Amino acid sequence: MDVTATPEWAALAEHHEALRDRSLRDLFAEDPDRGRRLTTRAADLYLDWSKHRVTDETVRLLLALAERVGLRERIDAMFRGEHVNATEDRAVLHVALRAPAGRPLVVDGQDVAADVHAVLGRMRSFAERVRSGEWRGHTGQRIRAVVNIGIGGSDLGPAMAYQALRAYSDRGITARFVSNIDPTDFAEATRDLDPAETLFVVCSKTFTTLETLTNATQARDWLLTGLDGDQAAVACHFVAVSTNTEAVRDFGIDPENMFEFWDWVGGRYSFTSAIGLSLMVAIGPEAYDEMLAGFSAVDEHFRTAPFEANLPVLQGLLNVWYTDFSGAQSHAVLPYSQYLSRLPAYLQQLTMESNGKSVRWDGQPVTTATGEVWWGEPGTNGQHAFHQLLHQGTTLVPADFIGFGEPVHDIGEMHDLLMANMFAQAAALAFGKTAEEVAADGTPAELVPHKVMPGNRPSSTILAPRLTPGTLGQLVAFYEHTVFTQGVVWQIDSFDQWGVELGKVMARELAPALTSAEAPELDQDPSTTALVEEYRRLRGRPV
Ligand SMILES: O=P(O)(O)OC[C@H]1O[C@H](O)[C@H](O)[C@@H](O)[C@@H]1O
């Protein structure tokens, strides 16, 4: 379906024109109650969407568009386990990973709910054994460091969440995350670790990813070098998380030490699969279960809440509104929490790998703009760096502010000051400061234009009581379903990632030309050929 050819799309385009001259100042003047009214709750999350360039009519039209594209049916299809990942012909069931036990869900003839809870049970018992010291290293020492080796979806979720939930973690065990094939990543992560006390969790859905297998091989060498080459050591210092038992065995990890997940879990949606194992070891099964319950609460909200009160649906439609009708190309995520410093990176994969597509699921080119560029940093740091562009630049960047009522560390008035900054930024973006207001401050006339703050820059504010495992789960599920909503409007497959394949293949093909002892025959494009020659010179290799 070409969504732009629907009457609902045309109505939105017309409405957008009509709204063009009404700023957020005007909208608030017309409806002073909107600050309270245009808010929605899901579980512990409070979303203030009053500072968006929308009226009740806009929302009515966006909801009509959601109906038109069959969002309700798509949500139900996903939860039922239909193959909504059309290009890979797979179910999309990350929601099953956190559904409460005891509710069978049969997909393609298999009770996936039972499988999920069986693996969760094994993860809990393993995590407890490591945490209690019952699981020992090869020389009998306790495990003091857990090193997660994985990349993309096999890294970003647990890495982000470990950072976010450090306060809940066992400080006697350090968790490290190695992802990059840049050897410095492994070197820095392990330089102060004792092999006898280190456990590697090798995470890879496919168990074929070059970076992960290379780092895992390096880790095995590092371990064996540190433990006098005794091959038997691998068994108590390596576990794997994968869908590929054969490849895990081939690598030399006993499938007994493997935690399984399934092809119906996409890499970037796999954080609540066994990919969360290193996080579970760090924060313990109880806190991990609270996180899963947080995810599940927002899953249920997404599945059951009417669209007009549905947080991910509303936010997803707002994102479509700016991307397709206002020409916004990027989206800032600004957590006012240092603990959430990796959330933007996590969301980059979730959003951009999901919705960075230009072909619809029916094989036709899209006629809409799709996937925004997601980026961000914690506040207040960003204020002293890039917020200038948000306030006075020429591009429209819708932003999400994320903050908490109670701080994890309550030190004097620091948290109140942090939150005052967050509220002030959202207000300054929305309402700005006019030339008259600037002049009234006594600003010299020649400086007035420079100091005008145009305002009318939209943002969502998301407030939760406290950063806990549960609220983190809620927040991530909120974003997952926002991405889903956008993908359905755009009619794209948010669950494949064909665009990352070509570069991987080319890198594999190119590698011998970089490493060969003899000057290679280079038949790449002229730019790549010149770069390889220059690189070989830098490496002291013949050209
Ligand atoms: O978990 P793996 O199979 O090792 O994949 C790790 C990552 O690599 C790929 O390139 C994909 O683009 C990602 O979606 C995936 O998360």
XYZ file of C-alpha atoms and ligand atoms in Angstrom:
559
model
C 0.000 0.000 0.000
C 1.219 3.492 -0.819
C 0.323 5.256 2.397
C 0.802 8.671 0.820
C -2.063 7.884 -1.581
C -4.591 7.445 1.236
C -7.147 10.099 2.171
C -5.795 9.983 5.748
C -2.346 11.040 4.526
C -3.811 13.808 2.384
C -5.830 15.056 5.356
C -2.685 15.196 7.478
C -0.792 17.097 4.782
C -3.595 19.626 4.527
C -3.830 19.936 8.292
C -0.073 20.438 8.510
C -0.369 23.417 6.172
C -3.189 24.870 8.234
C -1.166 24.501 11.429
C 1.991 26.007 9.988
C 1.430 29.490 11.399
C 0.466 28.398 14.894
C 3.420 28.090 17.196
C 3.610 26.228 20.482
C 3.120 29.597 22.190
C -0.153 29.999 20.286
C -1.257 26.454 21.013
C -0.665 26.905 24.747
C -2.387 30.309 24.712
C -5.435 28.739 23.082
C -5.444 25.769 25.439
C -3.599 26.512 28.701
C -4.692 23.172 30.110
C -2.796 21.183 27.495
C 0.234 20.835 29.776
C -1.895 18.576 31.981
C -4.230 17.227 29.346
C -1.760 16.075 26.695
C -0.077 13.572 28.955
C -0.319 9.794 29.045
C 0.767 7.143 31.510
C 1.878 3.571 31.014
C 2.974 1.549 34.045
C 5.363 3.963 35.853
C 6.091 6.139 32.829
C 4.518 9.579 32.505
C 4.746 11.057 29.018
C 4.183 14.782 28.574
C 3.536 15.338 24.877
C 1.976 18.772 25.246
C 5.057 20.452 23.747
C 4.449 18.929 20.348
C 3.169 20.915 17.421
C -0.162 19.173 17.492
C -3.786 19.858 18.321
C -6.581 17.441 19.115
C -7.320 17.430 15.402
C -3.739 16.396 14.579
C -4.003 13.476 16.953
C -7.380 12.486 15.540
C -5.895 12.445 12.039
C -2.779 10.540 13.115
C -4.932 7.936 14.844
C -7.018 7.611 11.678
C -3.780 6.970 9.778
C -2.864 4.259 12.299
C -6.220 2.592 11.669
C -5.776 2.920 7.939
C -2.407 1.135 7.911
C -3.812 -1.647 10.092
C -1.659 -0.990 13.147
C -4.044 -2.906 15.422
C -3.902 -6.019 13.244
C -0.115 -5.785 12.964
C 0.289 -5.571 16.735
C -1.978 -8.572 17.195
C -0.114 -10.457 14.473
C 3.218 -9.814 16.189
C 1.934 -10.980 19.578
C 0.364 -14.071 17.978
C 3.705 -15.063 16.498
C 2.847 -14.554 12.841
C 5.770 -14.051 10.500
C 5.688 -10.254 10.525
C 9.373 -10.244 9.572
C 8.415 -10.915 5.978
C 11.780 -10.761 4.208
C 13.268 -13.336 6.581
C 9.955 -15.210 6.952
C 10.200 -15.174 10.742
C 8.029 -14.484 13.740
C 8.974 -11.453 15.854
C 8.499 -12.453 19.444
C 10.771 -10.499 21.743
C 7.585 -9.856 23.749
C 7.461 -13.595 24.527
C 10.867 -13.293 26.237
C 9.346 -11.370 29.124
C 5.804 -12.710 29.256
C 4.952 -14.147 32.685
C 5.363 -17.907 33.097
C 2.453 -20.254 32.680
C 0.928 -18.822 29.505
C 1.625 -21.173 26.601
C 2.345 -19.519 23.264
C 2.518 -21.982 20.408
C 4.373 -20.690 17.360
C 5.145 -22.835 14.355
C 4.163 -25.867 16.458
C 6.431 -25.057 19.409
C 5.472 -23.720 22.862
C 7.939 -20.860 22.865
C 6.814 -19.630 26.290
C 7.925 -22.926 27.845
C 11.288 -22.690 26.032
C 11.794 -19.130 27.250
C 11.158 -20.013 30.873
C 13.348 -23.105 30.703
C 16.301 -20.963 29.546
C 15.507 -18.263 32.106
C 15.620 -20.939 34.788
C 19.072 -22.082 33.635
C 20.272 -18.489 33.503
C 19.069 -17.827 37.050
C 20.792 -20.867 38.446
C 24.019 -20.096 36.568
C 23.983 -16.458 37.689
C 23.414 -17.520 41.297
C 26.282 -19.996 41.141
C 28.672 -17.354 39.824
C 27.490 -14.741 42.310
C 27.674 -17.077 45.302
C 31.124 -18.343 44.383
C 29.913 -21.886 43.803
C 30.973 -21.640 40.136
C 34.745 -21.492 40.278
C 37.500 -20.868 37.784
C 39.869 -23.600 36.652
C 42.260 -23.045 39.545
C 39.455 -22.924 42.097
C 39.212 -19.162 42.366
C 35.994 -17.186 42.483
C 34.850 -15.330 39.395
C 35.470 -11.610 39.855
C 35.092 -10.420 36.267
C 32.548 -11.221 33.594
C 33.562 -10.195 30.090
C 30.748 -10.093 27.551
C 32.004 -10.588 24.019
C 29.463 -9.631 21.383
C 28.590 -6.809 19.027
C 25.464 -4.930 17.957
C 22.440 -6.518 19.556
C 24.697 -8.970 21.373
C 26.431 -6.114 23.174
C 24.498 -2.868 23.320
C 21.564 -4.034 25.467
C 23.511 -5.569 28.344
C 26.259 -2.927 28.072
C 23.724 -0.095 28.271
C 21.784 -1.759 31.076
C 24.879 -2.616 33.127
C 25.840 1.038 33.004
C 22.262 2.058 33.868
C 21.906 -0.378 36.767
C 25.368 -0.252 38.276
C 23.893 0.782 41.597
C 22.033 -2.541 41.695
C 25.060 -4.604 40.749
C 27.297 -6.762 42.909
C 30.358 -4.566 43.252
C 32.487 -7.630 43.896
C 32.077 -8.660 40.262
C 33.083 -6.327 37.474
C 31.394 -6.625 34.092
C 33.200 -5.582 30.934
C 31.979 -5.463 27.353
C 34.199 -6.172 24.381
C 32.673 -5.594 20.962
C 35.064 -3.947 18.536
C 37.495 -5.864 16.358
C 39.859 -3.002 17.101
C 42.355 -4.910 19.266
C 42.473 -2.051 21.745
C 38.976 -2.931 22.937
C 40.005 -6.389 24.116
C 43.365 -5.169 25.377
C 41.905 -2.411 27.530
C 39.046 -4.558 28.834
C 41.367 -7.298 30.067
C 44.590 -5.491 30.951
C 43.931 -5.508 34.698
C 42.057 -8.805 34.898
C 43.287 -12.098 36.282
C 42.480 -14.992 33.907
C 41.917 -17.292 36.885
C 39.004 -15.080 38.016
C 37.551 -14.163 34.614
C 34.491 -15.589 32.918
C 33.807 -14.905 29.231
C 30.246 -14.818 27.958
C 30.440 -15.101 24.186
C 27.213 -13.720 22.727
C 26.297 -14.065 19.106
C 22.935 -14.925 17.631
C 24.528 -16.431 14.534
C 27.908 -17.331 16.052
C 29.443 -16.371 12.721
C 30.156 -12.688 13.364
C 33.774 -11.896 12.537
C 34.335 -9.430 15.378
C 32.900 -11.696 18.041
C 34.628 -14.882 16.929
C 37.932 -13.040 16.600
C 37.622 -11.534 20.074
C 36.511 -14.878 21.508
C 39.534 -16.605 19.950
C 41.751 -13.917 21.398
C 40.079 -14.373 24.781
C 40.748 -18.107 24.689
C 44.425 -17.494 23.894
C 44.652 -14.914 26.682
C 43.067 -17.327 29.139
C 45.220 -20.286 28.171
C 48.379 -18.187 28.231
C 47.456 -17.080 31.743
C 46.602 -20.598 32.898
C 49.582 -22.541 31.584
C 47.885 -23.705 28.401
C 45.555 -26.169 30.082
C 42.729 -26.637 27.509
C 40.420 -27.940 30.237
C 40.231 -24.373 31.575
C 37.930 -23.334 28.718
C 35.027 -25.259 30.249
C 34.810 -23.143 33.402
C 35.789 -19.800 31.877
C 33.627 -19.725 28.747
C 29.903 -19.837 28.229
C 28.038 -18.996 25.037
C 24.719 -17.395 24.184
C 23.518 -18.219 20.703
C 20.930 -19.755 18.402
C 23.638 -21.827 16.694
C 24.578 -24.910 18.737
C 26.801 -26.406 16.051
C 28.977 -23.305 15.726
C 29.258 -23.032 19.515
C 30.470 -26.630 19.677
C 32.885 -26.040 16.796
C 34.359 -23.119 18.658
C 35.100 -25.426 21.571
C 32.394 -24.445 24.022
C 30.417 -27.378 25.391
C 26.704 -26.915 24.452
C 26.055 -27.711 28.143
C 27.480 -24.245 28.750
C 25.350 -22.638 26.096
C 22.240 -20.550 26.712
C 19.890 -20.741 23.820
C 17.679 -18.277 22.049
C 15.762 -18.489 18.811
C 15.489 -17.089 15.304
C 12.286 -15.257 16.222
C 14.351 -12.892 18.366
C 15.977 -10.188 16.258
C 19.522 -9.184 17.273
C 18.548 -5.655 18.322
C 15.501 -7.036 20.144
C 17.483 -9.727 21.964
C 18.410 -7.869 25.139
C 15.772 -9.777 27.170
C 16.861 -13.144 25.745
C 19.844 -15.008 27.203
C 21.902 -12.158 25.735
C 21.167 -10.494 29.088
C 23.181 -13.179 30.928
C 26.157 -10.995 31.879
C 23.723 -8.367 33.154
C 21.910 -10.997 35.188
C 25.187 -12.093 36.764
C 25.934 -8.468 37.622
C 22.568 -7.431 39.079
C 21.239 -10.817 40.171
C 18.184 -12.779 39.025
C 15.755 -10.909 41.259
C 16.574 -7.471 39.846
C 16.678 -9.006 36.373
C 13.166 -10.381 36.868
C 12.006 -6.922 37.916
C 13.420 -5.611 34.661
C 11.555 -8.256 32.679
C 8.354 -7.353 34.530
C 8.906 -3.727 33.495
C 9.199 -4.748 29.863
C 6.134 -6.933 30.158
C 4.012 -4.157 31.705
C 4.659 -1.900 28.705
C 4.190 -4.807 26.275
C 0.714 -5.335 27.746
C 0.009 -1.625 27.594
C 1.012 -1.527 23.934
C -1.088 -4.586 23.144
C -4.230 -3.527 24.973
C -4.434 0.256 25.529
C -6.640 2.178 23.130
C -4.467 4.035 20.675
C -5.414 7.465 22.016
C -3.979 6.445 25.394
C -1.175 4.253 24.098
C 2.280 5.649 24.840
C 4.320 3.937 22.107
C 1.582 4.470 19.543
C 1.311 8.191 20.309
C 5.073 8.715 20.319
C 5.517 6.678 17.137
C 2.844 8.717 15.359
C 4.423 11.967 16.557
C 7.751 10.814 15.136
C 6.047 10.098 11.803
C 4.424 13.542 11.930
C 7.771 15.315 12.109
C 9.650 12.998 9.754
C 7.073 13.032 6.990
C 5.243 16.310 7.324
C 7.795 18.682 8.897
C 10.904 17.282 7.200
C 12.742 16.436 10.448
C 15.657 14.119 9.781
C 16.969 13.489 13.236
C 15.751 12.825 16.755
C 17.630 13.636 19.940
C 17.394 11.503 23.051
C 18.475 13.384 26.130
C 18.439 11.365 29.333
C 18.967 13.513 32.403
C 20.721 10.621 34.063
C 24.400 9.852 33.843
C 23.541 6.204 34.320
C 21.747 6.289 30.953
C 24.796 7.470 29.053
C 24.697 4.430 26.744
C 20.972 4.686 26.037
C 21.444 6.809 22.894
C 23.885 4.248 21.442
C 21.482 1.438 22.269
C 18.602 3.323 20.654
C 20.674 4.039 17.565
C 20.755 0.366 16.723
C 17.160 -0.215 17.768
C 15.736 2.625 15.710
C 18.125 3.032 12.792
C 18.746 -0.618 12.001
C 15.000 -1.198 12.253
C 13.618 1.717 10.280
C 16.509 2.789 8.042
C 14.824 1.268 5.005
C 13.748 2.533 1.608
C 11.774 -0.437 0.294
C 8.354 -1.412 1.620
C 7.460 -4.953 2.617
C 5.575 -5.284 -0.696
C 8.890 -4.762 -2.526
C 8.055 -1.271 -3.777
C 10.185 1.778 -3.009
C 8.859 3.882 -0.153
C 7.167 7.149 -0.999
C 7.648 8.563 2.496
C 10.724 9.569 4.409
C 11.605 6.837 6.933
C 13.982 6.307 9.882
C 15.344 9.390 11.599
C 18.981 9.703 12.677
C 18.960 9.105 16.431
C 21.579 10.626 18.626
C 22.056 12.135 22.043
C 23.985 12.461 25.260
C 22.990 12.797 28.870
C 21.948 16.182 30.164
C 23.220 18.457 31.444
C 26.418 17.697 29.490
C 24.743 18.138 26.111
C 23.580 21.620 27.091
C 27.185 22.772 27.136
C 27.915 21.178 23.798
C 25.237 20.769 21.123
C 22.050 22.286 22.545
C 22.968 25.559 20.804
C 21.921 23.937 17.531
C 18.716 22.608 19.070
C 17.778 26.113 20.210
C 18.904 28.310 17.330
C 19.995 26.064 14.456
C 18.160 25.811 11.148
C 17.126 22.166 11.434
C 14.204 20.800 13.344
C 15.244 18.177 15.890
C 12.423 16.706 17.964
C 13.835 15.620 21.322
C 12.999 13.212 24.132
C 13.854 14.377 27.627
C 14.017 11.541 30.146
C 14.165 12.186 33.876
C 13.413 10.638 37.242
C 11.667 11.814 40.402
C 13.994 10.210 42.922
C 17.731 10.104 42.368
C 19.667 6.884 42.877
C 22.226 8.935 44.819
C 20.676 11.806 46.726
C 23.382 14.390 47.335
C 22.264 17.820 48.509
C 20.224 19.616 45.871
C 22.086 18.146 42.942
C 19.215 16.086 41.588
C 16.795 19.015 41.838
C 19.235 21.169 39.897
C 19.595 18.454 37.276
C 15.839 18.264 36.835
C 15.422 22.045 36.848
C 17.784 22.083 33.884
C 15.781 19.425 32.096
C 12.450 21.222 32.525
C 14.063 24.553 31.565
C 15.540 23.146 28.369
C 12.217 21.712 27.217
C 10.480 25.023 27.989
C 13.165 27.137 26.276
C 12.938 24.956 23.174
C 9.159 25.187 23.095
C 8.559 28.821 23.960
C 11.839 30.566 23.160
C 12.292 34.269 23.734
C 10.976 36.957 21.379
C 12.848 40.048 20.164
C 10.665 42.197 22.430
C 11.482 40.074 25.447
C 15.192 40.139 24.623
C 15.134 43.927 24.138
C 13.233 44.370 27.390
C 16.224 42.828 29.207
C 18.254 45.862 28.077
C 20.053 43.988 25.291
C 21.749 46.377 22.827
C 19.742 46.544 19.588
C 22.508 45.034 17.437
C 22.613 41.925 19.653
C 18.876 41.378 19.813
C 18.620 39.161 16.685
C 21.443 36.975 17.996
C 19.735 36.459 21.295
C 16.255 35.723 19.990
C 15.251 32.173 20.761
C 12.826 31.078 18.082
C 11.096 28.414 20.194
C 8.448 26.174 18.650
C 10.851 23.260 18.929
C 9.022 20.150 20.005
C 9.912 17.626 22.670
C 8.503 14.810 24.752
C 9.249 14.634 28.429
C 9.269 11.198 30.010
C 9.246 11.038 33.780
C 9.555 7.919 35.921
C 9.709 7.630 39.707
C 13.293 6.318 39.878
C 15.812 4.557 37.652
C 15.272 0.925 38.635
C 15.503 -2.346 36.735
C 11.734 -2.143 36.304
C 11.589 1.395 34.912
C 14.539 0.702 32.630
C 12.615 -2.257 31.199
C 9.557 -0.076 30.715
C 11.575 2.577 28.933
C 13.212 0.162 26.508
C 9.903 -1.572 25.714
C 8.387 1.866 25.087
C 11.046 2.566 22.462
C 10.782 -0.891 20.897
C 7.081 -0.426 20.308
C 7.511 3.147 19.111
C 9.814 1.782 16.411
C 7.215 -0.865 15.543
C 4.491 1.760 15.205
C 6.593 3.856 12.843
C 7.558 0.827 10.760
C 3.907 -0.123 10.288
C 2.975 3.377 9.122
C 5.891 3.283 6.697
C 5.009 -0.293 5.659
C 8.606 -1.422 6.047
C 10.092 -4.537 7.606
C 11.546 -3.211 10.866
C 13.097 -6.596 11.631
C 15.537 -7.273 8.825
C 18.911 -5.585 8.194
C 20.040 -6.475 4.704
C 21.889 -3.176 4.423
C 24.674 -4.278 6.746
C 25.634 -7.337 4.704
C 27.529 -5.876 1.744
C 30.186 -4.141 3.824
C 30.838 -7.330 5.811
C 31.363 -9.376 2.656
C 33.633 -6.737 1.161
C 35.744 -6.535 4.329
C 36.304 -10.284 4.286
C 37.314 -10.138 0.643
C 39.617 -7.188 1.170
C 41.446 -8.433 4.264
C 44.071 -10.553 2.411
C 45.137 -7.490 0.394
C 45.976 -5.744 3.659
C 47.767 -8.627 5.329
C 49.651 -10.379 2.500
C 53.446 -10.448 2.766
C 53.818 -9.888 -0.983
C 52.566 -6.802 -2.807
C 49.013 -7.781 -3.814
C 47.294 -7.385 -7.184
C 44.743 -4.732 -6.317
C 41.626 -4.682 -8.424
C 39.387 -2.615 -6.193
C 37.919 0.726 -7.157
C 40.637 3.404 -7.552
C 39.942 5.054 -4.195
C 40.080 1.799 -2.218
C 43.201 0.709 -4.131
C 44.989 3.949 -3.233
C 43.934 3.663 0.409
C 45.121 0.052 0.668
C 48.480 1.034 -0.843
C 48.849 3.890 1.605
C 47.887 1.617 4.491
C 50.421 -1.007 3.429
C 53.116 1.670 3.345
C 52.162 2.727 6.867
C 52.414 -0.900 7.957
C 55.817 -1.252 6.256
C 54.487 -3.825 3.791
C 55.519 -3.986 0.138
C 53.292 -2.158 -2.331
O 24.573 -11.648 17.391
P 25.317 -11.715 16.105
O 24.791 -12.785 15.198
O 26.786 -11.852 16.344
O 25.084 -10.352 15.358
C 25.515 -9.140 15.878
C 25.021 -7.970 15.054
O 25.602 -8.052 13.783
C 24.918 -7.774 12.604
O 25.762 -7.127 11.725
C 23.580 -7.119 12.664
O 23.533 -5.949 11.899
C 23.096 -6.821 14.039
O 21.695 -6.747 14.008
C 23.517 -7.878 15.024
O 23.007 -7.554 16.294
